[in-house]
Coordinates of C-alpha atoms and ligand atoms in Angstrom, one line a residue:
M1 CA 88.7 -48.6 -203.4
T2 CA 85.1 -50.5 -202.0
D3 CA 82.3 -48.7 -200.5
H4 CA 82.1 -51.0 -197.6
A5 CA 81.4 -48.5 -194.2
C6 CA 81.3 -50.3 -191.3
I7 CA 79.4 -48.6 -188.7
L8 CA 80.4 -50.6 -184.7
G9 CA 77.5 -49.6 -182.8
G10 CA 75.8 -48.2 -184.9
G11 CA 72.3 -48.4 -183.5
C12 CA 72.5 -45.6 -181.1
A13 CA 71.5 -41.7 -182.6
I14 CA 74.7 -41.2 -183.9
G15 CA 75.3 -44.0 -185.4
Q16 CA 72.0 -44.5 -187.1
H17 CA 71.6 -40.8 -188.7
L18 CA 75.6 -41.9 -190.3
A19 CA 74.4 -44.1 -191.5
R20 CA 71.4 -42.6 -193.1
L21 CA 74.3 -40.3 -194.6
L22 CA 76.5 -43.3 -195.2
L23 CA 73.4 -45.0 -197.8
D24 CA 72.3 -41.9 -199.1
E25 CA 75.5 -41.1 -201.2
G26 CA 75.2 -44.8 -202.5
Q27 CA 76.9 -46.8 -200.1
S28 CA 77.0 -50.5 -198.7
V29 CA 77.2 -50.2 -194.5
T30 CA 77.4 -52.9 -191.9
I31 CA 76.4 -51.7 -188.5
T32 CA 76.8 -53.9 -185.7
V33 CA 74.4 -53.9 -182.7
S34 CA 75.2 -55.3 -178.8
A35 CA 72.4 -58.1 -179.3
E36 CA 70.7 -60.8 -181.9
H37 CA 67.2 -58.4 -180.7
R38 CA 68.9 -55.8 -181.9
V39 CA 68.9 -56.2 -185.8
P40 CA 65.2 -56.3 -186.5
A41 CA 64.6 -53.6 -183.5
L42 CA 66.4 -50.9 -186.1
R43 CA 66.2 -52.5 -189.6
N44 CA 63.1 -51.1 -188.4
T45 CA 63.2 -48.0 -186.4
L46 CA 65.1 -47.1 -189.4
G47 CA 62.4 -47.5 -192.2
L48 CA 64.7 -47.7 -195.2
S49 CA 63.8 -48.1 -198.9
Q50 CA 63.7 -50.8 -199.9
E51 CA 67.1 -49.9 -202.9
Q52 CA 68.3 -49.1 -199.5
D53 CA 67.8 -51.8 -197.3
D54 CA 69.3 -54.3 -199.4
R55 CA 72.4 -51.7 -198.9
L56 CA 72.5 -52.2 -196.0
R57 CA 73.0 -55.4 -193.4
I58 CA 72.8 -55.1 -189.1
L59 CA 74.2 -58.0 -187.5
P60 CA 75.0 -58.6 -183.8
L61 CA 78.6 -58.0 -181.9
T62 CA 78.7 -58.3 -178.0
L63 CA 81.9 -56.6 -177.0
E64 CA 82.3 -58.8 -173.6
N65 CA 81.5 -62.3 -176.1
Q66 CA 84.7 -63.6 -177.6
A67 CA 82.7 -66.1 -180.0
S68 CA 80.6 -62.8 -181.1
V69 CA 83.6 -60.8 -181.3
E70 CA 84.6 -62.9 -183.9
N71 CA 82.0 -64.0 -185.2
G72 CA 80.8 -60.2 -185.7
L73 CA 83.8 -59.8 -187.7
M74 CA 84.0 -62.7 -189.8
R75 CA 80.0 -61.6 -190.8
I76 CA 81.2 -58.3 -191.2
M77 CA 84.5 -59.8 -193.9
E78 CA 81.3 -61.4 -195.8
G79 CA 80.5 -58.1 -196.8
G80 CA 83.9 -57.5 -198.0
T81 CA 86.4 -55.9 -195.9
P82 CA 85.0 -52.8 -194.6
T83 CA 87.4 -49.0 -195.9
R84 CA 85.5 -46.8 -193.8
V85 CA 84.7 -48.0 -190.0
A86 CA 83.2 -45.6 -187.7
D87 CA 82.7 -46.7 -184.3
C88 CA 80.9 -45.0 -181.8
M89 CA 80.4 -48.2 -179.8
H90 CA 80.6 -48.3 -176.1
P91 CA 79.5 -51.1 -173.0
H92 CA 78.7 -49.5 -170.1
L93 CA 80.1 -49.5 -166.2
E94 CA 79.5 -46.0 -164.0
G95 CA 80.6 -45.8 -160.5
L96 CA 83.2 -43.8 -158.5
I97 CA 86.7 -45.9 -158.2
A98 CA 87.3 -46.4 -154.3
A99 CA 83.1 -48.2 -154.8
T100 CA 83.8 -50.3 -157.6
E101 CA 84.4 -53.3 -157.9
P102 CA 88.2 -53.9 -159.3
D103 CA 86.6 -57.3 -160.9
E104 CA 83.5 -55.6 -162.4
A105 CA 85.9 -53.0 -163.3
A106 CA 87.6 -55.6 -165.8
A107 CA 85.3 -57.3 -167.4
Y108 CA 84.5 -53.8 -168.2
F109 CA 87.9 -53.4 -169.2
A110 CA 88.3 -56.3 -171.5
A111 CA 85.6 -55.9 -172.7
A112 CA 86.1 -51.7 -173.8
I113 CA 89.7 -52.1 -174.6
S114 CA 91.1 -55.4 -175.0
A115 CA 88.4 -56.8 -177.4
R116 CA 88.0 -53.4 -179.4
N117 CA 92.3 -54.2 -180.6
H118 CA 90.6 -57.4 -181.2
I119 CA 88.1 -55.9 -183.9
L120 CA 91.5 -53.1 -184.9
H121 CA 93.1 -55.6 -185.0
S122 CA 91.3 -57.7 -187.8
L123 CA 89.9 -54.7 -189.7
T124 CA 94.0 -53.6 -190.9
R125 CA 95.0 -56.4 -191.1
A126 CA 92.2 -57.3 -193.6
M127 CA 92.4 -53.8 -195.5
L128 CA 96.3 -54.6 -195.7
A129 CA 96.0 -58.0 -197.4
A130 CA 92.4 -56.4 -199.7
R131 CA 94.6 -53.2 -200.9
P132 CA 97.2 -55.2 -202.6
A133 CA 94.2 -56.8 -204.7
L134 CA 92.5 -53.0 -205.0
R135 CA 95.1 -52.0 -206.7
G136 CA 96.5 -55.1 -208.8
Q137 CA 99.5 -54.4 -206.8
P138 CA 102.2 -56.3 -205.2
G139 CA 102.9 -56.0 -201.3
R140 CA 104.2 -52.0 -200.6
H141 CA 107.0 -51.8 -198.4
A142 CA 106.1 -49.2 -195.5
H143 CA 108.5 -46.0 -196.5
H144 CA 107.2 -46.2 -200.2
P145 CA 104.1 -45.5 -200.6
E146 CA 101.9 -46.0 -203.8
K147 CA 100.7 -43.1 -205.0
H148 CA 98.7 -41.3 -206.6
T149 CA 97.9 -38.3 -208.6
S150 CA 95.5 -36.0 -206.8
A151 CA 92.8 -34.1 -209.5
N152 CA 95.5 -30.7 -209.2
G153 CA 97.7 -33.1 -210.5
G154 CA 99.8 -33.4 -206.9
S155 CA 99.7 -36.9 -205.0
K156 CA 99.0 -38.2 -202.4
P157 CA 99.1 -41.3 -200.4
A158 CA 96.2 -44.4 -201.9
V159 CA 93.0 -44.6 -199.4
A160 CA 93.5 -48.2 -197.5
G161 CA 91.7 -47.4 -194.6
R162 CA 90.0 -44.5 -192.2
L163 CA 89.1 -45.0 -189.3
V164 CA 87.1 -42.9 -187.2
Y165 CA 87.0 -42.8 -183.3
L166 CA 83.6 -41.6 -180.6
S167 CA 85.2 -40.5 -177.9
S168 CA 83.5 -38.4 -175.5
T169 CA 85.3 -34.7 -173.6
A170 CA 85.0 -37.4 -170.4
A171 CA 88.1 -38.6 -171.8
G172 CA 90.0 -36.0 -170.2
M173 CA 87.5 -34.1 -168.0
P174 CA 85.3 -36.7 -165.9
N175 CA 82.7 -35.7 -164.3
A176 CA 82.1 -38.2 -161.1
G177 CA 81.3 -41.9 -161.5
Q178 CA 82.8 -41.6 -165.2
G179 CA 86.5 -42.5 -164.5
F180 CA 86.2 -45.9 -166.0
Y181 CA 84.1 -44.5 -168.7
A182 CA 87.1 -41.9 -169.0
A183 CA 90.0 -44.8 -168.6
A184 CA 88.0 -46.7 -171.6
K185 CA 87.6 -43.8 -174.1
S186 CA 91.1 -42.5 -173.7
A187 CA 92.9 -45.8 -174.1
A188 CA 90.7 -46.9 -177.5
E189 CA 91.7 -43.4 -178.1
A190 CA 95.8 -44.2 -177.8
L191 CA 94.5 -47.7 -180.1
Y192 CA 93.8 -45.2 -182.5
R193 CA 96.5 -42.9 -182.3
S194 CA 99.2 -45.7 -182.3
I195 CA 97.3 -46.8 -185.9
G196 CA 97.4 -43.4 -187.5
V197 CA 100.9 -43.7 -186.6
E198 CA 102.2 -47.0 -187.5
L199 CA 100.3 -47.7 -190.5
A200 CA 99.5 -43.8 -192.0
P201 CA 102.5 -44.8 -194.8
R202 CA 100.5 -47.6 -195.9
G203 CA 97.1 -46.2 -195.9
I204 CA 95.9 -46.5 -193.7
T205 CA 94.7 -43.0 -190.9
T206 CA 92.8 -42.7 -188.1
A207 CA 90.6 -39.9 -186.2
M208 CA 89.5 -39.1 -183.0
L209 CA 86.3 -37.0 -182.0
R210 CA 85.6 -35.9 -178.7
A211 CA 82.0 -35.3 -178.2
G212 CA 80.7 -33.1 -175.5
Y213 CA 77.2 -33.0 -173.9
V214 CA 74.8 -34.8 -177.6
D215 CA 71.0 -34.7 -176.6
A216 CA 70.7 -38.5 -177.5
G217 CA 71.3 -41.8 -175.6
R218 CA 73.1 -41.3 -172.5
G219 CA 74.0 -37.5 -173.1
A220 CA 70.2 -37.2 -172.8
Q221 CA 69.8 -38.6 -170.2
Y222 CA 71.9 -37.0 -168.1
L223 CA 70.6 -33.6 -169.6
A224 CA 68.0 -34.7 -168.4
A225 CA 68.9 -35.0 -164.6
H226 CA 71.5 -32.0 -164.8
P227 CA 70.1 -29.1 -167.5
E228 CA 71.9 -26.8 -165.2
A229 CA 74.9 -28.1 -167.2
L230 CA 74.0 -26.8 -170.4
H231 CA 75.4 -23.5 -168.4
N232 CA 79.1 -25.0 -168.7
I233 CA 78.3 -24.1 -172.6
P234 CA 79.4 -21.7 -174.5
L235 CA 77.2 -22.4 -176.4
R236 CA 73.8 -23.2 -174.1
R237 CA 72.9 -26.0 -175.6
A238 CA 74.6 -30.3 -176.2
L239 CA 75.1 -31.2 -179.6
T240 CA 72.9 -32.8 -181.5
A241 CA 72.8 -36.9 -183.0
Q242 CA 72.6 -35.6 -186.3
E243 CA 75.3 -32.4 -186.2
V244 CA 77.9 -34.3 -184.5
A245 CA 77.1 -37.9 -187.5
A246 CA 77.8 -35.2 -190.5
T247 CA 81.6 -34.3 -188.4
L248 CA 82.1 -37.8 -188.8
H249 CA 80.4 -38.7 -192.1
W250 CA 83.6 -35.5 -193.2
L251 CA 86.6 -37.7 -191.0
L252 CA 85.4 -40.5 -192.8
S253 CA 85.7 -38.4 -196.4
D254 CA 88.8 -38.7 -198.2
A255 CA 89.6 -35.1 -197.8
A256 CA 89.9 -35.6 -194.3
T257 CA 92.8 -38.1 -195.3
G258 CA 94.8 -35.2 -193.3
I259 CA 93.8 -34.8 -190.6
N260 CA 95.8 -38.1 -188.8
A261 CA 96.3 -39.5 -185.5
T262 CA 95.0 -37.3 -183.8
T263 CA 91.9 -35.5 -181.5
I264 CA 89.3 -33.2 -182.6
T265 CA 86.9 -31.9 -179.6
M266 CA 83.9 -30.8 -180.4
D267 CA 81.5 -29.7 -177.2
G268 CA 79.8 -25.9 -178.0
G269 CA 83.1 -24.3 -176.1
L270 CA 83.0 -27.1 -172.8
T271 CA 86.8 -27.7 -172.0
A272 CA 87.1 -24.5 -173.0
C273 CA 85.9 -22.8 -170.3
K274 CA 87.8 -23.5 -166.7
Ligands
NAP1 N1 75.3 -38.9 -175.3 C1 76.5 -38.2 -175.2 O1 76.9 -37.1 -174.9 C2 77.9 -38.1 -176.0 C3 78.8 -38.0 -176.1 C4 80.0 -38.5 -176.2 C5 80.4 -39.3 -176.9 N2 80.1 -39.9 -177.1 C6 79.4 -41.8 -177.4 O2 78.7 -41.9 -178.2 C7 78.7 -43.2 -177.9 C8 77.0 -43.4 -178.7 O3 76.4 -43.0 -177.4 P1 75.1 -42.1 -176.5 O4 75.5 -42.2 -175.2 O5 74.6 -41.7 -177.5 O6 74.2 -43.7 -177.3 P2 75.0 -45.2 -176.3 O7 73.4 -46.0 -176.3 O8 75.5 -45.2 -174.9 O9 74.8 -45.8 -176.9 C9 76.1 -47.3 -177.1 C10 76.8 -48.3 -178.5 O10 77.4 -48.8 -178.0 C11 76.6 -50.3 -178.1 N3 77.4 -50.4 -176.9 C12 77.6 -50.8 -176.1 N4 77.0 -52.2 -174.6 C13 77.7 -52.7 -176.0 C14 78.7 -53.6 -175.6 N5 78.6 -54.5 -174.5 N6 78.4 -54.6 -176.9 C15 78.6 -54.4 -178.3 N7 78.1 -52.9 -178.0 C16 77.7 -52.3 -177.6 C17 75.3 -49.7 -177.9 O11 74.8 -51.3 -179.4 P3 73.2 -51.2 -178.7 O12 72.5 -49.7 -179.7 O13 72.6 -52.0 -179.8 O14 73.1 -51.9 -177.7 C18 75.0 -48.7 -178.9 O15 75.1 -48.5 -180.7 C19 79.4 -44.1 -177.0 O16 80.1 -44.2 -177.5 C20 79.9 -42.7 -176.5 O17 80.5 -42.7 -175.5 C21 77.4 -40.4 -175.9

């Protein structure tokens, strides 16, 4: 497997920590950001050593803009087909279902769901196409997965691609105003779940991580306005961006491949409570 990882929406705090972890282990990393002006700003914020900076590409990919999605995909592939993909991207729409114009919701779903599907279609097809070349073998049949021998003598399917989606507990337990966010998160989870079902026999697996309150991004803004929300969490604190990134990092690893087509919750116990 080549060591090219891609973090979609890697400009958020969680994505930045994940990028550092991947760069620290020697991978080449491509990060997408929501707009061109975010590119130099993010490179500046990351402040990497020259050696790590040389292994990092940052490029714009705006979900609402089809040309930007296609251009972003083309540029991702210029760095080689990524075999590890973490998806932290999420456009913003908050509003009550009964109070939000359906056209606004339709545009949001086009970005959050249809554009994501476009990206997943391209990435998984590229992973499938790259696999024979990587292995020096002809294409394979879905019901006869290629295997390799592991250190303990057992055999397991070779990894052609690993995709991890950063979801939210809001998918199953939205606050008022988060209905569109919950719908988009649930739909994205379903896409990733199906990829894991359909392509695991060919070496492409998926996992979805439902994070609870995170002390970063929109979560930090919400908690600043609603600190009482922490009392509903048995852990009595928000997650940090670092610990969510560390979990995504592990979920991307070969060791986590058995966690496929399923959702894991990391919320300090929030959704275990009545
Ligand atoms: N914060 C929390 O409490 C929490 C809890 C559970 C799950 N999450 C998930 O964690 C991820 C990061 O969220 P956050 O709250 O930490 O920060 P955020 O600033 O809301 O992060 C959103 C991410 O999506 C990208 N993005 C936004 N609109 C986009 C668009 N139209 N096209 C392409 N990319 C777009 C952003 O890119 P730029 O930075 O380049 O603009 C950023 O990387 C999201 O997927 C969110 O759902 C967060």
